[in-house]
Amino acid sequence: MATTRPMERRDFLKLGAVAGGGLFLLIYAPDSAAGGEAALSPNAFLRIDPSGAVTITVARSDMGQGVRTALPMIVAEELDADWDRVHITQADAHPDRYGRMMTVGSTSVRNGAWLPLRNAGAAAREMLVAAAAAQWGVSASTLRTERGRVRHDASGRSAGYGELADAAAALPIPAAPTLKDPARFTLIGTSPLQLDARDKVTGRAAYGIDARPPGLLFATVVHPPVFGSRVKSFDATKARAVTGVRSVVQISTGVAVVAEHTWAAFQGARALAITYENDGFAMSSADIFRSLAALAESPGVEAKRVGDVQAAMAGASARVEATYEAPYLAHATMEPMNCTADVRPDRVELWAPTQNPQGAQQLAARLAGVPLDRTVVHVQLMGCGWGRRSSTDFVQDAVETSKAVGAPVQVVWTREEDMQHDFYRPAAHVRLTGGLSADGTLVAATVRVAAQAISGGRNGVDSNAVASVADTPYAIPNYLVEYCRATNEVPVGYWRSVGPSQNTFIFESFIDELAAKAGARPGRLQARAAGQRAAHAPGAEPRRRAIGLGLVAPGRPRARRGPGRGQGRARGRGGRGVARARAHPRAQGDPRGRLRADHPPAHRRGTDVRLGRRRPHGGAVRGDHDRERARAAGQLQQLPHAAHGRDARGRRPRDPEPCRAGGRG
């Protein structure tokens, strides 16, 4: 691609010429994961070809969160593109062309692409308008854009973007394009059909398990059942006798059974006789929780300290102590763990449902001994991810197996292997103490979390383990959070919101216990705590904080109540989701008793809100990660309510339908 001018550090677009003509913009977005000054990294390619079609190449992985529609929506909104003519392609892995391609932590929209993609769309729109103004000899200010066309109302002339693309490509890129007023949004805030929805419904969408390169064989891997153990020897006589089994090979992670189809591979794996060197991990679940409890007996590293906790607790009129435990949790993705690899002497090609394309590329290149530029990773759709597919263990299985048999191989894990060899959400032991004043006010609290660390953490504290308690929205005047780092052989990893998935339940349950001790309704104790200003939450408005907790704001009507009707809310500090459940117990003669999850308010839509069991591992509420990015997140949340209340055609949605327990609300 030939650039038309030197790139500056703060540029976000590169203009280029492409075969066939048209306008081609390389979109840059800051890599929010990089330290120091944000690095410039391309996230997607925007192309407007002479036919008027708009194509966006997305460099983020889609696991059901809709990123392959969300990113094009941002560009198309500012571009005033015809949504019916917007197309997407998925980018293959590249060491640096797209910057950091890892799709985790809400980095696709909120934490990186929002403003750069808006700027890209606005710049392209202004270039197209300038091209039309030059052709027609009119001022650009007299022109407007609509659904992929530039219009001059005074003369009635109009031109499609495709007609203007070549001329626009010859113009300079606007340094500071004018962004739309959110009140004028017609696409953002609506719910258009996902661009790949039809392909998903009709089976044309390419998930990882759908890869079918020529000559493909199928395999599964039996991994050692004990963490840290190794394969000592194996007898594959019965496995090779299974019809369809081609070969059985040992790889570094276990024993792979390669067959003509997946069922034969699974049957062959069951017939294996394997002996292991079990000198690794030997703790039971009970042993692990006993070790966590023992660890929590001693003070940990301070994650948060406010006020004088010891003095406040000594002066409290009543104290409440509680201990909660949360288990390890597997991701249990809907699509089995799989990867397809074709390893040749001078080239590697992968078809991988991965959240970490560059990690998969680097691993495959290293294992196969080929350069990165000879290692191709086709990023496939994922049938769920939740962080599990950011690891590369399943990629390693496929690369090593293909290399061993000299043929393209698709490795598919059994569900049993998936459950037993995940990177689990860490188990946790949490101890809490609360001090109440004579009038029932929460004056002091301590939280001590004992758990394994997912990351190294800062100052010895794994932020994932203390999320939603170290940054609680409650303004407790005297507050201490400690972290006790546990170590064992159980592999742990990111499980969606990680800490908030358990800590929100734990802390809110503890608030209930404190309220019971104080003889007050939990909501009143919450409101009292939320309404206090504190040093660790400067500038927050008490009313806004109460609303964020799911409390009824002053002046707002309370929920309707009556026989057999109740209401509850939950909110996670690590997430922006809010769930509201109404219980409708079956009354005598009423066969319709049910538990209904109502839709959240309009300005909360777009987060992942789920109704689950009231248990710490039930996933009661899952929302987008609460990583604050002032400008991007602020603009996303300041969209007018009217914009959220329309679909892509400008229609108002019907009243929300109730969904059954366990469904999406």
mmCIF file with all atom_site columns, N, CA and C in Angstrom, residues 47-83:
data_model
loop_
_atom_site.group_PDB
_atom_site.id
_atom_site.type_symbol
_atom_site.label_atom_id
_atom_site.label_alt_id
_atom_site.label_comp_id
_atom_site.label_asym_id
_atom_site.label_entity_id
_atom_site.label_seq_id
_atom_site.pdbx_PDB_ins_code
_atom_site.Cartn_x
_atom_site.Cartn_y
_atom_site.Cartn_z
_atom_site.occupancy
_atom_site.B_iso_or_equiv
_atom_site.pdbx_formal_charge
_atom_site.auth_seq_id
_atom_site.auth_comp_id
_atom_site.auth_asym_id
_atom_site.auth_atom_id
_atom_site.pdbx_PDB_model_num
ATOM 1   N N  . ARG A 1 47 ? -12.646 0.284   3.539  1.00 0.00 ? 47 ARG A N  1
ATOM 2   C CA . ARG A 1 47 ? -12.544 0.454   2.094  1.00 0.00 ? 47 ARG A CA 1
ATOM 3   C C  . ARG A 1 47 ? -13.908 0.806   1.528  1.00 0.00 ? 47 ARG A C  1
ATOM 4   N N  . ILE A 1 48 ? -13.945 1.837   0.705  1.00 0.00 ? 48 ILE A N  1
ATOM 5   C CA . ILE A 1 48 ? -15.137 2.182   -0.067 1.00 0.00 ? 48 ILE A CA 1
ATOM 6   C C  . ILE A 1 48 ? -14.775 1.972   -1.527 1.00 0.00 ? 48 ILE A C  1
ATOM 7   N N  . ASP A 1 49 ? -15.341 0.954   -2.128 1.00 0.00 ? 49 ASP A N  1
ATOM 8   C CA . ASP A 1 49 ? -14.945 0.662   -3.507 1.00 0.00 ? 49 ASP A CA 1
ATOM 9   C C  . ASP A 1 49 ? -15.860 1.394   -4.493 1.00 0.00 ? 49 ASP A C  1
ATOM 10  N N  . PRO A 1 50 ? -15.499 1.398   -5.769 1.00 0.00 ? 50 PRO A N  1
ATOM 11  C CA . PRO A 1 50 ? -16.274 2.164   -6.752 1.00 0.00 ? 50 PRO A CA 1
ATOM 12  C C  . PRO A 1 50 ? -17.737 1.767   -6.863 1.00 0.00 ? 50 PRO A C  1
ATOM 13  N N  . SER A 1 51 ? -18.089 0.581   -6.418 1.00 0.00 ? 51 SER A N  1
ATOM 14  C CA . SER A 1 51 ? -19.494 0.171   -6.471 1.00 0.00 ? 51 SER A CA 1
ATOM 15  C C  . SER A 1 51 ? -20.304 0.776   -5.333 1.00 0.00 ? 51 SER A C  1
ATOM 16  N N  . GLY A 1 52 ? -19.617 1.384   -4.361 1.00 0.00 ? 52 GLY A N  1
ATOM 17  C CA . GLY A 1 52 ? -20.292 1.974   -3.216 1.00 0.00 ? 52 GLY A CA 1
ATOM 18  C C  . GLY A 1 52 ? -20.336 1.073   -2.004 1.00 0.00 ? 52 GLY A C  1
ATOM 19  N N  . ALA A 1 53 ? -19.837 -0.154  -2.113 1.00 0.00 ? 53 ALA A N  1
ATOM 20  C CA . ALA A 1 53 ? -19.805 -1.064  -0.972 1.00 0.00 ? 53 ALA A CA 1
ATOM 21  C C  . ALA A 1 53 ? -18.738 -0.611  0.027  1.00 0.00 ? 53 ALA A C  1
ATOM 22  N N  . VAL A 1 54 ? -19.053 -0.712  1.294  1.00 0.00 ? 54 VAL A N  1
ATOM 23  C CA . VAL A 1 54 ? -18.130 -0.354  2.369  1.00 0.00 ? 54 VAL A CA 1
ATOM 24  C C  . VAL A 1 54 ? -17.699 -1.645  3.052  1.00 0.00 ? 54 VAL A C  1
ATOM 25  N N  . THR A 1 55 ? -16.401 -1.884  3.077  1.00 0.00 ? 55 THR A N  1
ATOM 26  C CA . THR A 1 55 ? -15.872 -3.102  3.687  1.00 0.00 ? 55 THR A CA 1
ATOM 27  C C  . THR A 1 55 ? -14.946 -2.738  4.838  1.00 0.00 ? 55 THR A C  1
ATOM 28  N N  . ILE A 1 56 ? -15.172 -3.348  5.979  1.00 0.00 ? 56 ILE A N  1
ATOM 29  C CA . ILE A 1 56 ? -14.332 -3.117  7.155  1.00 0.00 ? 56 ILE A CA 1
ATOM 30  C C  . ILE A 1 56 ? -13.717 -4.441  7.563  1.00 0.00 ? 56 ILE A C  1
ATOM 31  N N  . THR A 1 57 ? -12.411 -4.469  7.644  1.00 0.00 ? 57 THR A N  1
ATOM 32  C CA . THR A 1 57 ? -11.700 -5.659  8.096  1.00 0.00 ? 57 THR A CA 1
ATOM 33  C C  . THR A 1 57 ? -11.465 -5.533  9.595  1.00 0.00 ? 57 THR A C  1
ATOM 34  N N  . VAL A 1 58 ? -12.060 -6.437  10.337 1.00 0.00 ? 58 VAL A N  1
ATOM 35  C CA . VAL A 1 58 ? -12.039 -6.362  11.797 1.00 0.00 ? 58 VAL A CA 1
ATOM 36  C C  . VAL A 1 58 ? -10.903 -7.222  12.335 1.00 0.00 ? 58 VAL A C  1
ATOM 37  N N  . ALA A 1 59 ? -10.123 -6.662  13.234 1.00 0.00 ? 59 ALA A N  1
ATOM 38  C CA . ALA A 1 59 ? -8.970  -7.366  13.783 1.00 0.00 ? 59 ALA A CA 1
ATOM 39  C C  . ALA A 1 59 ? -9.204  -7.825  15.210 1.00 0.00 ? 59 ALA A C  1
ATOM 40  N N  . ARG A 1 60 ? -10.447 -7.854  15.639 1.00 0.00 ? 60 ARG A N  1
ATOM 41  C CA . ARG A 1 60 ? -10.794 -8.375  16.962 1.00 0.00 ? 60 ARG A CA 1
ATOM 42  C C  . ARG A 1 60 ? -11.595 -9.656  16.795 1.00 0.00 ? 60 ARG A C  1
ATOM 43  N N  . SER A 1 61 ? -11.502 -10.525 17.768 1.00 0.00 ? 61 SER A N  1
ATOM 44  C CA . SER A 1 61 ? -12.168 -11.826 17.694 1.00 0.00 ? 61 SER A CA 1
ATOM 45  C C  . SER A 1 61 ? -13.603 -11.716 18.179 1.00 0.00 ? 61 SER A C  1
ATOM 46  N N  . ASP A 1 62 ? -14.481 -12.467 17.534 1.00 0.00 ? 62 ASP A N  1
ATOM 47  C CA . ASP A 1 62 ? -15.900 -12.453 17.892 1.00 0.00 ? 62 ASP A CA 1
ATOM 48  C C  . ASP A 1 62 ? -16.267 -13.780 18.536 1.00 0.00 ? 62 ASP A C  1
ATOM 49  N N  . MET A 1 63 ? -16.733 -13.702 19.758 1.00 0.00 ? 63 MET A N  1
ATOM 50  C CA . MET A 1 63 ? -17.141 -14.899 20.492 1.00 0.00 ? 63 MET A CA 1
ATOM 51  C C  . MET A 1 63 ? -18.596 -14.811 20.917 1.00 0.00 ? 63 MET A C  1
ATOM 52  N N  . GLY A 1 64 ? -19.359 -14.011 20.163 1.00 0.00 ? 64 GLY A N  1
ATOM 53  C CA . GLY A 1 64 ? -20.758 -13.847 20.488 1.00 0.00 ? 64 GLY A CA 1
ATOM 54  C C  . GLY A 1 64 ? -21.088 -12.473 21.022 1.00 0.00 ? 64 GLY A C  1
ATOM 55  N N  . GLN A 1 65 ? -20.064 -11.652 21.288 1.00 0.00 ? 65 GLN A N  1
ATOM 56  C CA . GLN A 1 65 ? -20.313 -10.302 21.819 1.00 0.00 ? 65 GLN A CA 1
ATOM 57  C C  . GLN A 1 65 ? -20.685 -9.318  20.722 1.00 0.00 ? 65 GLN A C  1
ATOM 58  N N  . GLY A 1 66 ? -20.617 -9.745  19.470 1.00 0.00 ? 66 GLY A N  1
ATOM 59  C CA . GLY A 1 66 ? -21.068 -8.907  18.363 1.00 0.00 ? 66 GLY A CA 1
ATOM 60  C C  . GLY A 1 66 ? -20.081 -7.880  17.891 1.00 0.00 ? 66 GLY A C  1
ATOM 61  N N  . VAL A 1 67 ? -18.785 -8.092  18.110 1.00 0.00 ? 67 VAL A N  1
ATOM 62  C CA . VAL A 1 67 ? -17.792 -7.093  17.737 1.00 0.00 ? 67 VAL A CA 1
ATOM 63  C C  . VAL A 1 67 ? -17.725 -6.905  16.229 1.00 0.00 ? 67 VAL A C  1
ATOM 64  N N  . ARG A 1 68 ? -18.095 -7.922  15.479 1.00 0.00 ? 68 ARG A N  1
ATOM 65  C CA . ARG A 1 68 ? -18.039 -7.794  14.018 1.00 0.00 ? 68 ARG A CA 1
ATOM 66  C C  . ARG A 1 68 ? -19.205 -6.969  13.479 1.00 0.00 ? 68 ARG A C  1
ATOM 67  N N  . THR A 1 69 ? -20.106 -6.602  14.334 1.00 0.00 ? 69 THR A N  1
ATOM 68  C CA . THR A 1 69 ? -21.134 -5.634  13.975 1.00 0.00 ? 69 THR A CA 1
ATOM 69  C C  . THR A 1 69 ? -20.901 -4.315  14.698 1.00 0.00 ? 69 THR A C  1
ATOM 70  N N  . ALA A 1 70 ? -20.466 -4.367  15.950 1.00 0.00 ? 70 ALA A N  1
ATOM 71  C CA . ALA A 1 70 ? -20.286 -3.151  16.749 1.00 0.00 ? 70 ALA A CA 1
ATOM 72  C C  . ALA A 1 70 ? -19.246 -2.215  16.146 1.00 0.00 ? 70 ALA A C  1
ATOM 73  N N  . LEU A 1 71 ? -18.100 -2.748  15.730 1.00 0.00 ? 71 LEU A N  1
ATOM 74  C CA . LEU A 1 71 ? -17.059 -1.893  15.163 1.00 0.00 ? 71 LEU A CA 1
ATOM 75  C C  . LEU A 1 71 ? -17.497 -1.262  13.842 1.00 0.00 ? 71 LEU A C  1
ATOM 76  N N  . PRO A 1 72 ? -18.068 -2.023  12.920 1.00 0.00 ? 72 PRO A N  1
ATOM 77  C CA . PRO A 1 72 ? -18.578 -1.372  11.706 1.00 0.00 ? 72 PRO A CA 1
ATOM 78  C C  . PRO A 1 72 ? -19.664 -0.340  11.983 1.00 0.00 ? 72 PRO A C  1
ATOM 79  N N  . MET A 1 73 ? -20.489 -0.543  13.004 1.00 0.00 ? 73 MET A N  1
ATOM 80  C CA . MET A 1 73 ? -21.531 0.439   13.321 1.00 0.00 ? 73 MET A CA 1
ATOM 81  C C  . MET A 1 73 ? -20.934 1.793   13.652 1.00 0.00 ? 73 MET A C  1
ATOM 82  N N  . ILE A 1 74 ? -19.821 1.791   14.377 1.00 0.00 ? 74 ILE A N  1
ATOM 83  C CA . ILE A 1 74 ? -19.197 3.056   14.778 1.00 0.00 ? 74 ILE A CA 1
ATOM 84  C C  . ILE A 1 74 ? -18.711 3.809   13.540 1.00 0.00 ? 74 ILE A C  1
ATOM 85  N N  . VAL A 1 75 ? -18.038 3.087   12.654 1.00 0.00 ? 75 VAL A N  1
ATOM 86  C CA . VAL A 1 75 ? -17.551 3.724   11.432 1.00 0.00 ? 75 VAL A CA 1
ATOM 87  C C  . VAL A 1 75 ? -18.717 4.176   10.564 1.00 0.00 ? 75 VAL A C  1
ATOM 88  N N  . ALA A 1 76 ? -19.691 3.300   10.387 1.00 0.00 ? 76 ALA A N  1
ATOM 89  C CA . ALA A 1 76 ? -20.813 3.602   9.493  1.00 0.00 ? 76 ALA A CA 1
ATOM 90  C C  . ALA A 1 76 ? -21.639 4.779   9.998  1.00 0.00 ? 76 ALA A C  1
ATOM 91  N N  . GLU A 1 77 ? -21.746 4.949   11.302 1.00 0.00 ? 77 GLU A N  1
ATOM 92  C CA . GLU A 1 77 ? -22.507 6.066   11.853 1.00 0.00 ? 77 GLU A CA 1
ATOM 93  C C  . GLU A 1 77 ? -21.903 7.394   11.432 1.00 0.00 ? 77 GLU A C  1
ATOM 94  N N  . GLU A 1 78 ? -20.621 7.548   11.649 1.00 0.00 ? 78 GLU A N  1
ATOM 95  C CA . GLU A 1 78 ? -19.964 8.801   11.281 1.00 0.00 ? 78 GLU A CA 1
ATOM 96  C C  . GLU A 1 78 ? -19.841 8.958   9.770  1.00 0.00 ? 78 GLU A C  1
ATOM 97  N N  . LEU A 1 79 ? -19.733 7.864   9.073  1.00 0.00 ? 79 LEU A N  1
ATOM 98  C CA . LEU A 1 79 ? -19.608 7.910   7.616  1.00 0.00 ? 79 LEU A CA 1
ATOM 99  C C  . LEU A 1 79 ? -20.950 8.196   6.941  1.00 0.00 ? 79 LEU A C  1
ATOM 100 N N  . ASP A 1 80 ? -22.040 7.977   7.662  1.00 0.00 ? 80 ASP A N  1
ATOM 101 C CA . ASP A 1 80 ? -23.386 8.047   7.066  1.00 0.00 ? 80 ASP A CA 1
ATOM 102 C C  . ASP A 1 80 ? -23.500 7.044   5.937  1.00 0.00 ? 80 ASP A C  1
ATOM 103 N N  . ALA A 1 81 ? -22.976 5.856   6.198  1.00 0.00 ? 81 ALA A N  1
ATOM 104 C CA . ALA A 1 81 ? -23.003 4.805   5.184  1.00 0.00 ? 81 ALA A CA 1
ATOM 105 C C  . ALA A 1 81 ? -24.383 4.158   5.129  1.00 0.00 ? 81 ALA A C  1
ATOM 106 N N  . ASP A 1 82 ? -24.658 3.537   4.010  1.00 0.00 ? 82 ASP A N  1
ATOM 107 C CA . ASP A 1 82 ? -25.866 2.731   3.871  1.00 0.00 ? 82 ASP A CA 1
ATOM 108 C C  . ASP A 1 82 ? -25.588 1.395   4.550  1.00 0.00 ? 82 ASP A C  1
ATOM 109 N N  . TRP A 1 83 ? -26.233 1.150   5.693  1.00 0.00 ? 83 TRP A N  1
ATOM 110 C CA . TRP A 1 83 ? -25.930 -0.039  6.484  1.00 0.00 ? 83 TRP A CA 1
ATOM 111 C C  . TRP A 1 83 ? -26.138 -1.320  5.676  1.00 0.00 ? 83 TRP A C  1
#
